[in-house]
Structures are given as C-alpha cells and as structure tokens.
RNA sequence: GGUCCAUUCGUCUAGGGGUGAGGACGCAAGAUUUUCAUUCUUGAAACAGGGGUUCGAUUCCCCUAUGGACUACCA
C-alpha cells in the first residue's frame, strides 16, 4: 500500500444529496486534506433500474457549492478512471469468476420469483449455508447440469459462499474493535444477472484498483462489513485493505430513525444540500442552499454533528476544520438533527463572513427576488446595517430590500387607529424640511424631527413609528434617519406621500 | 425474530474513579435599543436501571431496559 492517503465518496446517483451524504463527503475531504491526500468522487451507478438522469451532475454541483472539490472524479478524470462504475462493468466479472474458481463464490440460477416464494414459505429465509443446498446453484446441482445451464445461456448470479463458524473482526477507526460471526450473514449476490456487480463486489474491487487507503461510510453499512472483509481476503488483497470508519447516523429530530427527506417535508426544513427536482414527477424537494444557508455555515453545522475539537469552540471555517479534525473525536452514537441549531450556525456565519463574500451571496438572493442593485458600495453599507437581524440569506430580502425598492405594502395596524389630521400635517411639514435641508446628517435630521414633534405636541414615539413604517413597510429595521439618508431625501418624501395615502385610504 | 452498534440537560455535546458534572442551541426572566433584531446578565434543565470492583463510581466490568442500523439480483 502506498503511503499516500486516498479516500473516496461513492454516492449512488438516484436523487437529491442528503445531509448525511454531505457529512460523509466532508469527513472524507477533511481527512484527505489533512494528510495531503487525494479525495475521489466515484459514482456507484450499478443499479440501472434506479438510474435518474441529472443526479450525477447535481451531486457534482452540490460538492462545488460546499467547496468540497474532488481531485479525481468522472468530470475531472484521473489516473484510476473511469470513475463511473457503469463504465467499469467489464472489470468486475473476472474477479467474480476468480472467486468461483477458488471456491469462494458460486453460480446461482434461482429466479427472482423462486426466491420470493422461498421467502414467503420460510419466515426468516436467508440464502446462506442453511438453505444453500436446497437452492439451484453450482454447489447443489450436478456439475453437468451447471455446465449445461451455463452453456444454454440461462440467467444466473454469482453469490459469495459465506463460511460458517469463523469470527471476523476489524478495527474501525471510530468504534474500535468490531466482530462478526460469518455464518450469520447470507450469501450476498456479487454479480447480478445483468452482468453488473452489486455494491459489495464493486466497492471492494474499485477500492482496491483505486488504491483507497481509508474508507468512510455510514453506519448502515456495518452489518455488511464482514462480506467486504472476506472479499478483500479471498481476492488476495488483504494487505492493502483500507482502514474502515463507519460514521454515526443523522437521526430524525423527533421520534427515532434515520433522517429522511419526508421528515424535512413534515417538519418544514430541508434535508438535501441543494433543492432537487425529480425528473419523473417534477416534484421539487427543497435544499439548504435555496433556504438561504451559507455553504460555510452548512459545512460547519455538519462537522459539529458528531464531532468536536474538545474545546468550547463551535465556529470553524473549512480550513480550520482541516487543521483540527480528528477521527478519534467523532462520536459513536447517532445525532438527532436540530434545525434551530443549524439556523444558529448560519446566523453566526452571516455575522462572521468576510464582507465581500457575503455581499456576493446577498446579490444573488436579491437578483432572484427582482431587487436590482445599481450600487455595490451601497449594498455593502446596507448589509452592515441589517445583517444583525438576518438568520438566513433570504432574510436580506425583507431586511434590506427596501433600501433599493419602495415597500409594496405597509403594516398599518399599529398606526391607523391612532391616526389624526395633525399627524398628517406633521409629516407634510417634515417632508418640507427634508427637501429643504439635504445636507443634514442623520443625527441632525433626528434633532429636526424631534423639534418638530415637540412643537406640534407629539411624543416622539407617536410619529417615529409611523415614519418607520412609511419608509420600510413594517416595524423593523435600523435607525430611521440612517435609512432616510441612505435612500435619499427625495425617495423618503415619496415614501411619506405614498404612506400618507395608504393610511388615509 | 436474528446480528451488530449505541445510551450525560428537550437537542448537539465536554468531562472522566473524589467535579458546584462544563459549553452551545432552544426556552424563561431582566438590562440596553423611542421599531425589530443584535448584545449583555441571570435562571430552569442531564450522567437509563440493577448488580458488582473500589474507601469512593456518572466514569471500570456484567446484566437488563431502551433506541438505532441491517437482514434485496438497492446502495
């Protein structure tokens, strides 16, 4: 085995990219970068019946958004390609045959119908040493019959022959020593009737051929680990086997079980990294990106779901994570996903992110909401003024949009009942002041406003709130006179006019 | 059912034979802010249960309970 660390993320392109998947990518990435290793994206598309068009491109796009760029991938190529298992189809059969020749695997001719029937007949049916001899395969059938079946082109699969009574154990980088009794697992299919390998064969062969040194995957794979271990051994590659790390699962916030996209829909939060449109149904499943998350925050949040650096720090950039990450500090138990905490990470990152980057993100969101920004500098000022009240990028539309676009509606509930002719007069006078004193600072303007209010016999609050609502549309936002200066006196007067109209109506 | 894995505040977690069991999110109260947020202060809130080992266990061991994953010609 070469010393150089090589890791891979190996998703199946069947739909949206789940949060847990992104975390697996992240841990792969962190580990690779930390060891100056190579991070590979390999597409596991061996199930042709589950092929979904666009899913692979979508996955690449997600990785790009997260800033987790692979060194080798279908898109980018590399010395160990192809990186799409469907394009490697021809490679797998020889290994399956080798296994059969050496007695570690066998041909099985049972049809799906026969298997289904067997499962109905026998409650806990497993295609393994218990029932192997009752089935139609090359261990139970006479040699001639097997030959004849093979020659006649009868469909068959290759199954691994799981031994009985062997204890197989390995050291998982996260959970330590794990052991299994081999006879308990069934004889997994290695090569399907269509000639494609199953996951079990494909991971082992490809991990070997691609010289993978460390294999990260979800905990759901733990039960099939003995099959993979055996395959490494039978294929004669035991010495090159990667070190395994089975990551804890991300669980539903309520109840129990793995987090699924259905939970997101039910509880009102995204589960996928980016929104995914099902090409068949047209259904759109929302993503963190579209919900207004910064990739920096998304990544940070994911890293902290099951890992910590042992201090009380929670905010880490990707570079800091690369530096601090260690598998030994990954927890063993699954973690329930908490959307409130996820939002908190985003809030913190909005405050923390470098001004220019944040501005670029906000510009995108504005563009999507038809808010045009002629002046980038002004946007910078606006962001500085409002970012403390934004938790998601999309909040900037409401919190900052009115600097570039007059409010479309007014929240008048608190104003209308107490409205008087005198107040209208007050605002007419104030509008005059605005037009006549354009050089006043925000502070001086405030003084003028207060003077006028006192003169007309109002308490400041009585006219301040209506003014705010005329400017921004609602009861929110930074200091009103700062807003006035930024949008300009003329625009402020226009808003007073329309505001007065709306109140009078 | 079987196998494997796990178990500290509601949630994410730190800790580790003697601690006031720490932090964060969320929640509650208060202060600041003539709006809304931000910020600050304070508070409530946890070692699943039972046996050992030990002078002493939340910590080490065993059992139980609970939860989860897996049990496809899907990954």
XYZ file of C-alpha atoms in Angstrom, chain A residues 15-271:
257
model
C -31.768 11.673 -6.402
C -31.056 14.503 -4.000
C -27.938 14.582 -1.876
C -28.825 14.007 1.741
C -27.274 15.904 4.624
C -25.694 12.703 5.884
C -24.118 12.195 2.491
C -22.601 15.644 2.601
C -21.195 14.947 6.020
C -19.585 11.790 4.687
C -18.056 13.857 1.897
C -16.876 16.393 4.430
C -15.141 13.876 6.647
C -13.510 12.311 3.605
C -12.384 15.700 2.441
C -11.058 16.829 5.805
C -9.147 13.634 6.256
C -7.656 13.801 2.779
C -6.606 17.442 3.044
C -5.210 16.957 6.478
C -2.944 14.208 5.206
C -2.136 15.867 1.890
C -4.042 13.017 0.361
C -6.382 12.597 -2.574
C -10.135 12.905 -2.477
C -12.005 10.984 -5.124
C -15.592 11.108 -6.310
C -16.768 7.774 -7.645
C -20.246 7.279 -8.984
C -21.851 3.998 -7.967
C -24.410 3.593 -10.703
C -24.541 -0.177 -10.903
C -28.290 -0.324 -10.494
C -29.606 0.528 -13.895
C -33.198 0.361 -12.739
C -32.583 3.218 -10.364
C -30.807 5.478 -12.787
C -32.056 9.052 -12.505
C -30.992 11.498 -15.117
C -29.274 14.612 -13.876
C -28.470 13.156 -10.483
C -24.760 12.885 -11.099
C -24.442 16.477 -12.292
C -26.483 17.519 -9.305
C -24.086 15.770 -6.917
C -21.090 17.498 -8.510
C -22.895 20.787 -8.217
C -23.537 20.184 -4.502
C -19.873 19.465 -3.879
C -18.958 22.629 -5.698
C -21.374 24.676 -3.654
C -19.929 23.241 -0.454
C -16.381 23.886 -1.623
C -15.507 20.210 -1.339
C -13.727 19.706 -4.620
C -12.637 16.228 -5.619
C -9.160 15.641 -7.008
C -10.343 12.809 -9.199
C -13.876 12.408 -10.499
C -15.898 11.453 -13.583
C -15.880 15.100 -14.598
C -12.249 15.730 -13.884
C -10.798 12.361 -14.699
C -7.679 10.970 -13.094
C -5.195 8.112 -13.280
C -7.593 5.486 -11.933
C -10.628 6.064 -14.115
C -13.204 5.607 -15.238
C -14.901 6.887 -12.101
C -18.356 5.722 -13.028
C -18.982 2.097 -12.171
C -21.289 1.580 -15.117
C -18.276 2.297 -17.321
C -16.205 -0.228 -15.429
C -18.672 -3.054 -15.964
C -16.180 -5.252 -17.796
C -13.736 -5.163 -14.932
C -15.825 -6.888 -12.331
C -16.690 -10.204 -13.953
C -13.153 -11.583 -13.897
C -12.988 -11.141 -10.160
C -16.329 -12.824 -9.681
C -15.104 -15.712 -11.845
C -11.878 -15.891 -9.898
C -13.850 -16.203 -6.709
C -15.936 -19.006 -8.206
C -12.832 -20.863 -9.450
C -11.319 -20.690 -6.000
C -14.471 -21.921 -4.316
C -15.341 -18.716 -2.525
C -18.341 -17.979 -4.678
C -20.797 -19.910 -6.851
C -23.318 -19.536 -9.633
C -26.951 -19.369 -8.594
C -29.783 -19.913 -11.058
C -32.769 -19.219 -8.849
C -35.167 -16.766 -10.425
C -36.463 -13.765 -8.522
C -39.847 -15.487 -8.392
C -38.391 -18.608 -6.849
C -36.617 -16.546 -4.238
C -39.715 -14.615 -3.426
C -41.650 -17.818 -2.991
C -38.973 -19.197 -0.707
C -39.121 -16.098 1.426
C -42.842 -16.464 1.736
C -42.563 -20.112 2.749
C -39.798 -19.682 5.250
C -40.204 -16.827 7.735
C -36.602 -15.771 8.134
C -35.204 -17.136 4.936
C -31.594 -16.365 4.236
C -29.759 -17.538 1.166
C -26.838 -18.974 3.122
C -25.379 -22.165 4.494
C -28.751 -23.134 5.991
C -30.556 -23.302 2.683
C -27.816 -23.227 0.082
C -28.168 -26.925 -0.689
C -31.909 -26.588 -1.302
C -31.427 -23.924 -3.926
C -30.476 -24.153 -7.572
C -26.812 -23.321 -7.676
C -23.421 -24.707 -8.548
C -22.888 -26.056 -5.052
C -26.117 -28.069 -5.079
C -26.567 -29.051 -8.717
C -24.575 -31.763 -10.503
C -21.591 -30.461 -12.460
C -23.051 -31.407 -15.834
C -26.291 -29.618 -15.143
C -24.433 -26.480 -14.129
C -22.387 -26.640 -17.287
C -25.484 -27.160 -19.368
C -27.290 -24.252 -17.742
C -24.301 -22.016 -18.279
C -23.916 -23.119 -21.903
C -27.580 -22.621 -22.635
C -27.281 -19.040 -21.514
C -29.572 -19.410 -18.514
C -29.500 -16.282 -16.375
C -27.503 -16.554 -13.197
C -25.950 -14.518 -10.460
C -22.706 -15.059 -8.598
C -23.006 -15.302 -4.841
C -20.321 -15.273 -2.212
C -20.105 -18.506 -0.226
C -20.098 -17.335 3.360
C -18.188 -19.723 5.602
C -19.623 -20.973 8.870
C -18.129 -20.594 12.297
C -15.497 -18.033 11.524
C -15.239 -14.894 13.558
C -14.185 -11.971 11.528
C -13.137 -8.781 13.200
C -11.554 -5.493 12.328
C -10.678 -2.225 13.940
C -12.971 0.563 12.969
C -11.330 3.971 13.212
C -14.333 5.338 15.051
C -15.728 2.480 17.052
C -12.718 0.304 17.687
C -12.795 -3.476 17.559
C -15.911 -4.870 15.883
C -16.507 -8.549 15.275
C -18.958 -10.730 13.434
C -19.829 -14.367 13.064
C -19.538 -15.159 9.338
C -22.279 -17.782 9.237
C -24.867 -15.217 10.199
C -24.642 -13.232 7.027
C -26.295 -14.516 3.888
C -24.626 -15.338 0.596
C -24.748 -11.868 -0.915
C -25.090 -11.529 -4.650
C -21.825 -10.276 -6.106
C -22.620 -10.193 -9.782
C -26.157 -9.622 -10.941
C -27.895 -11.380 -13.833
C -27.407 -8.313 -15.999
C -23.660 -8.614 -15.557
C -23.381 -5.624 -13.261
C -21.709 -6.049 -9.909
C -23.570 -5.302 -6.721
C -22.238 -2.753 -4.293
C -20.462 -5.493 -2.363
C -18.229 -6.559 -5.218
C -17.860 -3.124 -6.709
C -16.632 -1.350 -3.568
C -14.010 -3.926 -2.918
C -12.745 -4.126 -6.483
C -12.768 -0.379 -7.022
C -11.339 0.493 -3.645
C -8.512 -1.862 -4.452
C -7.973 -0.683 -8.013
C -8.181 2.939 -6.973
C -5.784 2.321 -4.097
C -8.133 3.617 -1.451
C -6.427 3.750 1.928
C -9.273 4.838 4.200
C -12.934 4.101 3.632
C -15.620 6.242 5.234
C -19.276 5.349 5.042
C -22.457 5.479 7.085
C -23.075 3.154 9.979
C -25.805 1.426 7.992
C -23.001 -0.449 6.238
C -21.604 -2.011 9.356
C -23.609 -5.254 9.109
C -22.267 -5.965 5.631
C -18.684 -5.235 6.574
C -17.830 -8.936 7.082
C -18.751 -9.628 3.460
C -16.370 -6.928 2.325
C -13.610 -8.081 4.639
C -13.931 -11.596 3.289
C -13.817 -10.383 -0.265
C -10.611 -8.486 0.387
C -9.176 -11.657 1.818
C -10.421 -14.023 -0.914
C -9.231 -11.746 -3.670
C -5.822 -11.821 -2.081
C -5.623 -8.126 -1.323
C -5.888 -8.312 2.436
C -2.679 -6.395 2.990
C -3.972 -3.446 1.012
C -7.351 -3.247 2.621
C -8.339 0.283 3.570
C -8.993 1.198 7.133
C -12.688 1.485 7.800
C -14.588 4.236 9.515
C -18.324 3.849 9.980
C -19.882 7.230 10.647
C -22.758 7.649 13.091
C -26.135 8.297 11.524
C -28.066 11.551 11.430
C -31.423 10.943 13.043
C -34.881 12.476 12.941
C -35.334 15.366 15.410
C -38.486 13.823 16.820
C -39.143 10.167 17.288
C -36.360 7.966 16.063
C -34.724 6.604 12.979
C -32.674 7.879 10.121
C -33.482 11.353 8.903
C -35.292 11.184 5.574
C -36.499 13.725 3.070
C -40.020 13.003 4.269
C -39.092 14.271 7.724
C -37.983 17.520 6.177
C -41.289 17.941 4.412
C -43.181 17.017 7.561
C -41.212 19.286 9.894
C -40.543 22.124 7.477
C -36.814 22.092 6.926
C -34.526 20.967 4.116
C -32.710 17.670 4.144
